[in-house]
Amino acid sequence: MSGERCWWRHGVVYQIYPRSYQDANGDGVGDLEGIRRRLDHLAWLGIDAVWLSPFQPSPMADFGYDVADYCGVDPLFGTLADYDRLLADAHARGIRVTIDWVPNHSSDRHPWFLESRASRTSPKRDWYVWRDGRDGGPPNDWISIFGGPAWEHDPATGQWYLHSFLREQPDLNWRNPELERAMHDVLRFWLDRGTDGFRIDVIHRIAKDPELRDNPPNPAGGQGYGGQLHVHDENHPDVHALLRRIRAVLDAYPDRMAVGEVYLFDPAEVAKYLGRGDELHLAFNFSFLRCPWDAAVFRREVERFEALCPPDGWPTWVLSNHDVPRHASRYDHPTLGDARARVAAMMLLTLRGTPYLYAGEEIGMRNVAVPPDRLQDPLARTLHPALSRDGERTPMRWDASEPGCGFTTAAEPWLPLGPQPPGTDVATQRADRGSLLWLYRDLIALRREHPALHRGAFRALDAPEGVFAYERTHEGGRAVVALNFGDAPVEVKLGAGRVAGGLSTRHGRALPDTADAIALAACEGMVLLLA
Ligand code: GLC
């Protein structure tokens, strides 16, 4: 795969939250047909693949991450025929389609769970994690990521079932071979249809301590939610054998891939999920989601993952997704407008690794302050309204029309579309050659055209404080990138030679003739291709 252009390494992937992309049937919620109608936007932008968050039948306790049928489409989003049409039309444009696969838990309405909970002797009892209580309480001290104990008592059978997330999301038992086979069959169901790959939800959770031992308390300052060190309820070493078998299912099909949500903040642990090229193809590295706007911090995170990545491994980079506040909001600045979002985009699209974009970031969408009476995310209820993820899940803004912004014709979309700064919509930005949207497009095109940018080696370069600079090299091709995170102009001495092309984050800026000493304006980035 290293010689030719490999889509999942060298391409750009774009995450779509189906509820919020395009509503084709006027019910205020996005759907698969809506996504199909917007494929031209994705083709114009130049992205190589999409990742669709769950659209399978679901009671929507966690908006689709509680799956009640792994091999179907929820009527809210359409039908399997709609999925097939979307896939075919995406492929016709050269766009791959990857979908979410949620193996750690199903919905409590999934027929498997209904059967499992029916009696202690049910043939599917062991497909989930059932235990007797301890001293009248839950079997151990594990807590749910979404608040409260990770165990729910079932009065009918007198036992407790494990749920790492909501009580409506019982954990599947991957130590049961029949369950494992059934979940592999789910993968085959979608692979047989031509699906190009999977984003695997919380993959580091599918193996837990078989003895279900208590987690130890978290020492002051240690990482981990709920005052515990999560040594027994996630990231059990057995996960790697499970992953190798999942990988074998994918490898029976040409050119498919799996990216895992390995929600661990130790990059050394994340890198292990790549195995020896026999586990995940890609593992999300979420370190950027916690980086303050500081060039030195970004440099440190990039160099750290580069050092840990196995020789055949390949990094991923992500700034926003459906679970964290959008980076345009995290890095907002009172007077710089979208300058930081531009620098962030240049970084994301010029590092070594697969960039994952989140729908709406290309137009600089900010988090929306959703009024309390319109909050939807269960976390607002189970944890705290301030922890609701609704603000980053609001619908895509296609044009400036009121009230639906081209997203819906319904009077009220499922989440409000704004407020957003003026000009935060696709139509307005397409009409403006200097917009953030065009910068994304130009960066993606530049990256595609130059092997140094999509596959070259990475090396950080010395630069003044506040600047993150690096070079990318591939077979004689060389590019340098200099990103000024600061809000004052700066000169960066790179001694890098004659410039043959490139881009500035500021539209219309002339590029320097040489990259020996680059004058960057406040919060400006440049990528320069060297002669
Ligand atoms: C992942 C998803 C998140 C979901 C959780 C439970 O973290 O990204 O949205 O709530 O898994 O499935």
Coordinates of C-alpha atoms and ligand atoms in Angstrom, one line a residue:
M1 CA 0.0 0.0 0.0
S2 CA 2.9 2.4 0.5
G3 CA 3.7 3.1 -3.2
E4 CA 0.3 4.0 -4.7
R5 CA -2.1 6.5 -3.2
C6 CA -3.9 4.7 -0.3
W7 CA -7.2 6.4 0.4
W8 CA -7.3 6.0 4.1
R9 CA -3.7 7.1 4.6
H10 CA -3.3 9.8 2.1
G11 CA -6.9 11.1 1.8
V12 CA -9.0 13.4 3.9
V13 CA -12.0 12.0 5.8
Y14 CA -15.1 14.0 6.6
Q15 CA -17.5 13.1 9.5
I16 CA -21.2 13.5 9.0
Y17 CA -23.6 13.4 11.9
P18 CA -26.7 12.2 9.9
R19 CA -29.3 14.0 12.0
S20 CA -27.6 17.3 11.2
Y21 CA -26.4 17.3 7.6
Q22 CA -29.4 17.6 5.3
D23 CA -33.1 17.0 5.9
A24 CA -34.7 15.7 2.6
N25 CA -38.2 14.9 3.9
G26 CA -38.9 18.0 5.9
D27 CA -39.2 16.5 9.4
G28 CA -36.5 18.6 10.9
V29 CA -34.0 15.8 11.1
G30 CA -31.3 15.0 8.6
D31 CA -31.4 11.7 6.6
L32 CA -29.5 9.5 4.2
E33 CA -31.2 10.9 1.1
G34 CA -30.2 14.4 2.3
I35 CA -26.6 13.4 2.5
R36 CA -26.8 11.9 -1.0
R37 CA -28.1 15.3 -2.3
R38 CA -25.1 17.0 -0.8
L39 CA -22.4 14.8 -2.3
D40 CA -21.6 17.6 -4.8
H41 CA -20.4 19.7 -1.9
L42 CA -18.1 17.0 -0.7
A43 CA -16.8 16.4 -4.2
W44 CA -16.2 20.1 -4.7
L45 CA -14.3 20.3 -1.4
G46 CA -12.1 17.4 -2.5
I47 CA -12.6 15.0 0.4
D48 CA -11.8 11.3 -0.2
A49 CA -14.1 9.6 2.3
V50 CA -17.0 10.2 4.7
W51 CA -17.7 8.6 8.1
L52 CA -21.4 8.5 8.9
S53 CA -22.3 8.4 12.6
P54 CA -25.0 5.7 13.3
F55 CA -28.1 5.6 11.2
Q56 CA -29.3 2.1 12.3
P57 CA -32.6 1.5 14.0
S58 CA -32.4 3.0 17.5
P59 CA -34.7 4.2 20.2
M60 CA -32.3 7.2 20.2
A61 CA -31.5 7.2 23.9
D62 CA -28.0 8.2 22.8
F63 CA -29.0 9.4 19.3
G64 CA -28.1 6.2 17.4
Y65 CA -25.2 5.0 19.6
D66 CA -27.8 2.7 21.1
V67 CA -28.4 0.3 18.2
A68 CA -31.5 -1.9 18.2
D69 CA -30.7 -3.6 14.8
Y70 CA -27.1 -3.6 13.5
C71 CA -28.2 -4.5 10.0
G72 CA -30.9 -1.9 9.1
V73 CA -31.6 1.8 8.7
D74 CA -33.8 3.7 11.2
P75 CA -37.0 5.0 9.3
L76 CA -36.0 8.5 10.5
F77 CA -33.0 8.3 8.2
G78 CA -34.6 6.3 5.4
T79 CA -34.2 2.7 4.2
L80 CA -31.5 0.3 3.2
A81 CA -32.2 1.2 -0.4
D82 CA -31.4 4.8 0.4
Y83 CA -28.1 3.7 1.9
D84 CA -27.3 1.7 -1.2
R85 CA -28.1 4.7 -3.4
L86 CA -26.0 7.0 -1.3
L87 CA -23.1 4.5 -1.4
A88 CA -23.4 4.1 -5.2
D89 CA -23.5 7.8 -5.8
A90 CA -20.6 8.5 -3.5
H91 CA -18.5 5.9 -5.2
A92 CA -19.4 7.4 -8.6
R93 CA -17.8 10.6 -7.4
G94 CA -14.7 8.7 -6.0
I95 CA -15.9 9.2 -2.4
R96 CA -15.6 6.2 0.0
V97 CA -18.2 5.6 2.7
T98 CA -17.3 4.4 6.1
I99 CA -19.9 3.9 8.8
D100 CA -20.0 3.7 12.6
W101 CA -20.0 0.3 14.2
V102 CA -20.9 0.2 17.9
P103 CA -19.5 -3.1 19.3
N104 CA -19.3 -2.3 23.0
H105 CA -23.0 -2.1 23.7
S106 CA -26.3 -2.4 22.0
S107 CA -29.7 -0.8 22.8
D108 CA -31.6 -2.3 25.7
R109 CA -34.4 -2.8 23.0
H110 CA -32.1 -4.9 20.8
P111 CA -33.8 -8.4 20.4
W112 CA -30.6 -9.9 21.7
F113 CA -30.9 -8.0 25.0
L114 CA -34.6 -8.7 25.3
E115 CA -33.8 -12.4 24.9
S116 CA -30.8 -12.1 27.3
R117 CA -32.8 -10.5 30.0
A118 CA -35.8 -12.8 29.7
S119 CA -34.3 -15.4 32.1
R120 CA -31.1 -16.6 33.7
T121 CA -31.1 -19.6 31.4
S122 CA -31.7 -17.8 28.2
P123 CA -29.4 -18.9 25.4
K124 CA -28.4 -15.3 24.9
R125 CA -27.9 -14.6 28.7
D126 CA -24.1 -14.6 28.2
W127 CA -24.2 -12.3 25.2
Y128 CA -24.3 -9.5 27.8
V129 CA -22.5 -9.1 31.2
W130 CA -24.8 -10.3 34.0
R131 CA -23.7 -10.7 37.6
D132 CA -25.1 -11.2 41.1
G133 CA -24.9 -8.1 43.3
R134 CA -22.5 -7.7 46.2
D135 CA -23.9 -6.9 49.7
G136 CA -27.2 -5.8 48.2
G137 CA -25.5 -3.4 45.8
P138 CA -23.9 -3.6 42.3
P139 CA -21.3 -6.4 41.6
N140 CA -18.3 -4.0 41.7
D141 CA -17.4 -0.3 41.9
W142 CA -17.4 0.5 38.2
I143 CA -19.1 3.7 37.2
S144 CA -20.8 4.7 34.0
I145 CA -19.0 7.3 31.8
F146 CA -22.4 9.0 31.6
G147 CA -22.8 9.1 35.4
G148 CA -23.9 6.8 38.2
P149 CA -23.0 3.2 38.7
A150 CA -22.2 1.1 35.6
W151 CA -24.7 -1.6 36.7
E152 CA -28.5 -1.8 36.5
H153 CA -30.5 -4.1 38.6
D154 CA -33.0 -6.3 36.8
P155 CA -35.8 -7.2 39.2
A156 CA -37.2 -10.0 37.1
T157 CA -34.1 -12.1 37.2
G158 CA -32.5 -10.6 40.3
Q159 CA -29.2 -9.9 38.6
W160 CA -27.3 -6.8 37.5
Y161 CA -26.2 -6.0 33.9
L162 CA -23.2 -3.9 33.0
H163 CA -23.6 -0.6 31.0
S164 CA -20.5 1.5 30.5
F165 CA -22.7 4.3 29.2
L166 CA -26.5 4.8 29.6
R167 CA -28.6 2.1 31.3
E168 CA -30.2 1.9 27.9
Q169 CA -26.9 0.7 26.4
P170 CA -26.0 -2.7 28.0
D171 CA -22.5 -3.8 27.3
L172 CA -22.1 -6.8 25.0
N173 CA -19.9 -9.7 26.2
W174 CA -17.1 -10.2 23.8
R175 CA -15.8 -13.2 25.7
N176 CA -18.8 -15.1 24.3
P177 CA -17.8 -16.7 21.0
E178 CA -21.3 -16.7 19.6
L179 CA -21.6 -12.9 20.2
E180 CA -18.3 -12.4 18.6
R181 CA -19.4 -14.3 15.5
A182 CA -22.7 -12.4 15.3
M183 CA -20.8 -9.1 15.5
H184 CA -18.4 -10.2 12.7
D185 CA -21.5 -11.1 10.6
V186 CA -22.6 -7.5 11.1
L187 CA -19.3 -6.3 9.6
R188 CA -19.8 -8.7 6.6
F189 CA -23.3 -7.4 6.1
W190 CA -22.1 -3.9 5.4
L191 CA -18.9 -5.0 3.7
D192 CA -20.9 -7.1 1.3
R193 CA -22.9 -4.0 0.3
G194 CA -19.7 -2.3 -0.6
T195 CA -19.1 -0.2 2.5
D196 CA -15.5 0.9 2.6
G197 CA -14.8 0.6 6.3
F198 CA -15.8 1.4 9.8
R199 CA -15.3 3.9 12.6
I200 CA -15.4 1.6 15.6
D201 CA -17.0 3.1 18.7
V202 CA -15.1 2.9 22.0
I203 CA -13.1 -0.1 20.8
H204 CA -10.9 0.0 23.9
R205 CA -13.8 -1.1 26.1
I206 CA -14.8 -4.4 24.4
A207 CA -12.4 -6.3 26.7
K208 CA -12.6 -5.9 30.5
D209 CA -11.1 -7.7 33.4
P210 CA -12.7 -11.2 33.3
E211 CA -12.9 -11.2 37.1
L212 CA -14.5 -7.8 37.1
R213 CA -12.3 -6.5 39.9
D214 CA -12.9 -3.1 41.5
N215 CA -11.1 -0.1 40.0
P216 CA -8.7 1.5 42.4
P217 CA -9.3 5.1 43.5
N218 CA -7.7 7.8 41.4
P219 CA -4.9 9.6 43.2
A220 CA -5.2 13.4 43.3
G221 CA -4.3 14.8 39.9
G222 CA -4.6 11.5 38.1
Q223 CA -6.5 11.2 34.9
G224 CA -9.9 9.5 34.8
Y225 CA -13.5 10.3 35.5
G226 CA -15.4 9.5 38.6
G227 CA -12.5 9.4 41.0
Q228 CA -11.2 6.1 39.7
L229 CA -8.3 4.7 37.8
H230 CA -9.8 2.8 34.9
V231 CA -7.5 -0.2 35.0
H232 CA -10.1 -2.9 34.9
D233 CA -13.1 -1.6 33.0
E234 CA -11.3 -0.7 29.8
N235 CA -8.2 -1.4 27.7
H236 CA -7.7 -5.0 28.9
P237 CA -4.8 -6.6 27.0
D238 CA -7.3 -9.2 25.5
V239 CA -8.7 -6.4 23.3
H240 CA -5.8 -7.0 20.9
A241 CA -6.6 -10.6 20.1
L242 CA -10.2 -9.5 19.5
L243 CA -9.0 -6.8 17.2
R244 CA -6.8 -9.1 15.2
R245 CA -9.9 -11.3 14.5
I246 CA -11.9 -8.2 13.5
R247 CA -9.1 -7.2 11.2
A248 CA -9.1 -10.6 9.6
V249 CA -12.8 -10.1 8.7
L250 CA -12.0 -6.9 6.9
D251 CA -8.9 -8.3 5.2
A252 CA -11.1 -10.8 3.4
Y253 CA -12.3 -7.8 1.3
P254 CA -10.0 -5.6 -0.8
D255 CA -9.1 -2.1 0.3
R256 CA -11.3 -1.7 3.4
M257 CA -10.3 0.0 6.6
A258 CA -11.1 0.4 10.3
V259 CA -10.4 3.4 12.4
G260 CA -10.9 3.0 16.1
E261 CA -12.2 5.4 18.7
V262 CA -9.5 4.6 21.3
Y263 CA -10.6 7.1 23.9
L264 CA -7.4 6.9 25.9
F265 CA -5.3 10.0 26.5
D266 CA -2.0 8.1 26.6
P267 CA -0.7 8.1 23.0
A268 CA 1.5 5.2 23.8
E269 CA -1.6 3.1 24.6
V270 CA -3.4 4.4 21.5
A271 CA -0.5 3.4 19.3
K272 CA -0.7 -0.2 20.5
Y273 CA -4.1 -0.5 18.8
L274 CA -2.3 -0.4 15.5
G275 CA -0.6 -3.7 16.4
R276 CA 1.9 -4.9 13.8
G277 CA -0.3 -3.8 10.9
D278 CA -2.8 -6.6 12.0
E279 CA -5.1 -4.6 14.3
L280 CA -6.7 -1.2 13.5
H281 CA -5.6 0.5 10.3
L282 CA -6.0 3.8 12.1
A283 CA -6.5 4.8 15.7
F284 CA -8.0 8.2 16.5
N285 CA -5.5 10.4 18.3
F286 CA -7.6 12.8 20.3
S287 CA -4.7 14.7 21.9
F288 CA -5.6 17.9 19.9
L289 CA -9.0 18.0 21.5
R290 CA -7.3 19.0 24.7
C291 CA -4.6 21.3 23.4
P292 CA -4.8 25.0 24.3
W293 CA -4.0 27.4 21.5
D294 CA -0.2 27.1 22.0
A295 CA 2.3 26.3 19.2
A296 CA 4.6 24.5 21.7
V297 CA 1.8 22.2 22.9
F298 CA 0.8 21.2 19.4
R299 CA 4.4 20.6 18.5
R300 CA 4.9 18.4 21.5
E301 CA 1.8 16.3 20.8
V302 CA 2.7 15.8 17.2
E303 CA 6.3 14.8 18.0
R304 CA 5.1 12.5 20.7
F305 CA 2.7 10.5 18.5
E306 CA 5.3 10.5 15.6
A307 CA 7.8 8.9 18.0
L308 CA 5.3 6.3 19.3
C309 CA 3.7 5.4 15.9
P310 CA 5.0 1.9 14.8
P311 CA 7.1 2.0 11.6
D312 CA 4.2 0.8 9.4
G313 CA 1.6 2.8 11.4
W314 CA 0.0 6.0 10.4
P315 CA -1.3 8.9 12.6
T316 CA -4.7 10.6 12.5
W317 CA -5.4 14.1 13.4
V318 CA -8.7 15.6 14.6
L319 CA -9.8 18.9 16.0
S320 CA -13.6 18.5 16.2
N321 CA -16.2 15.8 16.3
H322 CA -19.7 15.2 17.6
D323 CA -18.5 14.8 21.2
V324 CA -16.5 17.9 21.9
P325 CA -17.1 21.6 21.5
R326 CA -16.1 22.7 18.0
H327 CA -12.6 24.0 17.7
A328 CA -13.7 27.3 16.2
S329 CA -15.3 28.0 19.6
R330 CA -12.5 26.5 21.6
Y331 CA -10.0 28.8 19.9
D332 CA -12.3 31.7 19.4
H333 CA -10.6 35.1 19.7
P334 CA -12.3 38.5 20.2
T335 CA -10.7 40.3 17.3
L336 CA -9.0 37.8 15.1
G337 CA -12.2 36.6 13.3
D338 CA -11.5 33.2 11.7
A339 CA -7.7 33.6 11.6
R340 CA -7.1 30.8 14.2
A341 CA -9.6 28.4 12.4
R342 CA -7.5 29.0 9.3
V343 CA -4.2 28.3 10.9
A344 CA -5.7 25.2 12.6
A345 CA -7.0 24.0 9.1
M346 CA -3.6 24.4 7.6
M347 CA -2.0 22.4 10.4
L348 CA -4.6 19.6 10.2
L349 CA -4.2 19.3 6.5
T350 CA -0.4 19.4 6.3
L351 CA 0.7 17.1 9.1
R352 CA 1.7 13.5 8.4
G353 CA -1.4 11.5 9.0
T354 CA -5.0 11.2 8.0
P355 CA -7.0 14.3 8.8
Y356 CA -10.6 13.9 10.0
L357 CA -12.8 16.9 9.4
Y358 CA -16.1 17.4 11.2
A359 CA -19.0 18.6 9.0
G360 CA -19.3 22.4 9.4
E361 CA -15.7 23.1 10.4
E362 CA -15.1 24.1 6.7
I363 CA -17.4 27.1 7.2
G364 CA -16.1 27.8 10.7
M365 CA -19.2 26.7 12.5
R366 CA -19.1 27.5 16.2
N367 CA -20.9 25.7 19.0
V368 CA -24.5 26.9 19.4
A369 CA -25.7 27.9 22.8
V370 CA -28.8 25.6 22.8
P371 CA -31.5 27.0 25.2
P372 CA -32.1 24.7 28.2
D373 CA -35.6 23.7 27.0
R374 CA -34.3 22.5 23.7
L375 CA -31.4 20.3 25.0
Q376 CA -31.5 16.8 23.6
D377 CA -28.3 15.1 24.7
P378 CA -28.9 12.6 27.5
L379 CA -25.7 13.9 29.2
A380 CA -27.6 17.1 30.0
R381 CA -29.8 15.0 32.2
T382 CA -27.4 12.3 33.5
L383 CA -24.3 14.5 34.1
H384 CA -24.9 18.3 33.8
P385 CA -26.6 20.6 31.3
A386 CA -23.2 22.3 30.7
L387 CA -21.8 18.9 29.5
S388 CA -24.5 18.5 26.8
R389 CA -23.0 17.8 23.3
D390 CA -25.9 19.4 21.5
G391 CA -23.9 22.6 20.9
E392 CA -21.5 20.8 18.5
R393 CA -24.3 18.8 16.9
T394 CA -26.4 21.6 15.4
P395 CA -27.4 21.3 11.8
M396 CA -25.2 22.2 8.8
R397 CA -25.8 25.7 7.4
W398 CA -26.1 25.6 3.7
D399 CA -27.3 29.1 3.0
A400 CA -28.4 32.2 4.7
S401 CA -32.2 31.6 4.3
E402 CA -34.4 31.8 7.3
P403 CA -35.3 29.8 9.2
G404 CA -33.9 26.5 7.9
C405 CA -30.6 27.7 6.3
G406 CA -31.1 25.2 3.5
F407 CA -31.0 22.3 6.0
T408 CA -34.7 21.9 6.5
T409 CA -38.1 23.1 5.3
A410 CA -39.5 22.2 8.7
A411 CA -40.6 25.1 11.0
E412 CA -38.3 23.8 13.7
P413 CA -35.1 21.7 13.2
W414 CA -34.3 19.1 15.9
L415 CA -31.7 21.5 17.2
P416 CA -31.5 25.3 16.6
L417 CA -29.2 26.4 13.7
G418 CA -27.8 29.5 15.5
P419 CA -26.8 32.0 16.5
Q420 CA -23.7 31.9 14.4
P421 CA -21.5 34.7 13.1
P422 CA -22.7 36.3 9.8
G423 CA -21.5 34.4 6.8
T424 CA -21.4 31.0 8.5
D425 CA -23.0 29.1 5.6
V426 CA -21.8 27.3 2.5
A427 CA -23.5 29.5 -0.1
T428 CA -22.1 32.8 1.2
Q429 CA -18.6 31.3 1.5
R430 CA -18.6 29.7 -1.9
A431 CA -19.3 33.1 -3.4
D432 CA -16.3 34.6 -1.6
R433 CA -13.0 33.4 -2.9
G434 CA -11.3 34.5 0.3
S435 CA -13.5 32.5 2.6
L436 CA -12.5 29.8 5.1
L437 CA -14.4 27.3 2.9
W438 CA -12.2 28.1 -0.1
L439 CA -9.1 27.8 2.1
Y440 CA -10.1 24.3 3.1
R441 CA -10.6 23.4 -0.6
D442 CA -7.3 24.9 -1.6
L443 CA -5.4 23.1 1.1
I444 CA -7.0 19.8 0.2
A445 CA -6.2 20.3 -3.4
L446 CA -2.6 21.2 -2.6
R447 CA -2.2 18.2 -0.4
R448 CA -3.6 15.9 -3.0
E449 CA -1.3 17.3 -5.7
H450 CA 2.0 17.0 -3.7
P451 CA 3.2 13.7 -2.4
A452 CA 5.4 15.5 0.2
L453 CA 2.2 16.8 1.8
H454 CA 0.0 13.6 1.7
R455 CA 2.7 11.0 2.4
G456 CA 6.0 12.7 3.1
A457 CA 8.1 12.3 6.3
F458 CA 7.6 14.9 9.0
R459 CA 10.3 16.8 10.9
A460 CA 9.7 19.7 13.3
L461 CA 11.8 22.8 12.6
D462 CA 13.3 25.3 15.0
A463 CA 11.1 28.4 15.1
P464 CA 10.6 31.4 17.3
E465 CA 8.2 31.2 20.3
G466 CA 4.6 31.0 19.2
V467 CA 5.4 29.4 15.9
F468 CA 5.0 25.8 14.9
A469 CA 7.1 25.0 11.9
Y470 CA 7.9 21.7 10.1
E471 CA 8.9 20.2 6.9
R472 CA 7.5 17.4 4.9
T473 CA 9.7 15.5 2.4
H474 CA 9.1 12.8 -0.1
E475 CA 11.5 11.6 -2.8
G476 CA 13.1 14.9 -3.4
G477 CA 9.8 16.8 -3.0
R478 CA 9.9 19.2 0.0
A479 CA 7.4 21.5 1.7
V480 CA 7.8 23.7 4.7
V481 CA 4.9 24.8 6.9
A482 CA 5.1 27.8 9.3
L483 CA 2.2 28.5 11.6
N484 CA 2.1 31.7 13.7
F485 CA -0.1 31.0 16.7
G486 CA 0.6 34.4 18.1
D487 CA -1.3 37.7 17.6
A488 CA 1.8 39.7 16.6
P489 CA 3.8 39.5 13.3
V490 CA 6.9 37.4 13.4
E491 CA 9.9 36.5 11.2
V492 CA 10.7 32.8 10.8
K493 CA 14.2 31.9 9.6
L494 CA 14.1 28.5 7.9
G495 CA 17.0 28.9 5.4
A496 CA 14.9 26.6 3.2
G497 CA 15.6 27.9 -0.3
R498 CA 13.6 28.9 -3.4
V499 CA 9.8 28.7 -3.2
A500 CA 7.9 27.2 -6.1
G501 CA 4.3 27.5 -4.8
G502 CA 2.1 27.2 -1.8
L503 CA -0.6 29.0 0.2
S504 CA -1.1 31.5 2.9
T505 CA -4.0 31.3 5.3
R506 CA -4.6 34.9 4.4
H507 CA -6.2 35.2 1.0
G508 CA -4.4 37.3 -1.6
R509 CA -1.1 37.4 0.3
A510 CA 1.9 37.2 -2.1
L511 CA 4.2 34.2 -1.3
P512 CA 7.9 35.0 -0.6
D513 CA 10.4 34.1 -3.3
T514 CA 12.5 32.1 -0.8
A515 CA 11.7 30.3 2.4
D516 CA 15.0 31.6 4.0
A517 CA 13.2 34.1 6.2
I518 CA 9.4 34.2 6.2
A519 CA 7.5 37.2 7.4
L520 CA 4.3 36.0 8.9
A521 CA 1.5 38.4 9.9
A522 CA -0.4 37.9 13.2
C523 CA -2.0 34.5 13.3
E524 CA -0.9 33.6 9.7
G525 CA 0.2 30.3 8.4
M526 CA 2.1 29.4 5.2
V527 CA 2.8 26.2 3.4
L528 CA 5.6 26.6 0.9
L529 CA 6.6 24.1 -1.7
L530 CA 10.3 24.3 -2.4
A531 CA 11.9 24.3 -5.8
Ligands
GLC1 C1 -18.7 7.2 21.6 C2 -19.5 8.2 20.7 C3 -20.4 8.9 21.6 C4 -21.3 8.0 22.3 C5 -20.5 6.9 23.1 C6 -21.4 5.8 23.5 O1 -17.8 7.9 22.5 O2 -18.6 9.0 20.0 O3 -21.2 9.9 20.9 O4 -22.2 8.6 23.2 O5 -19.5 6.4 22.3 O6 -21.7 5.0 22.4

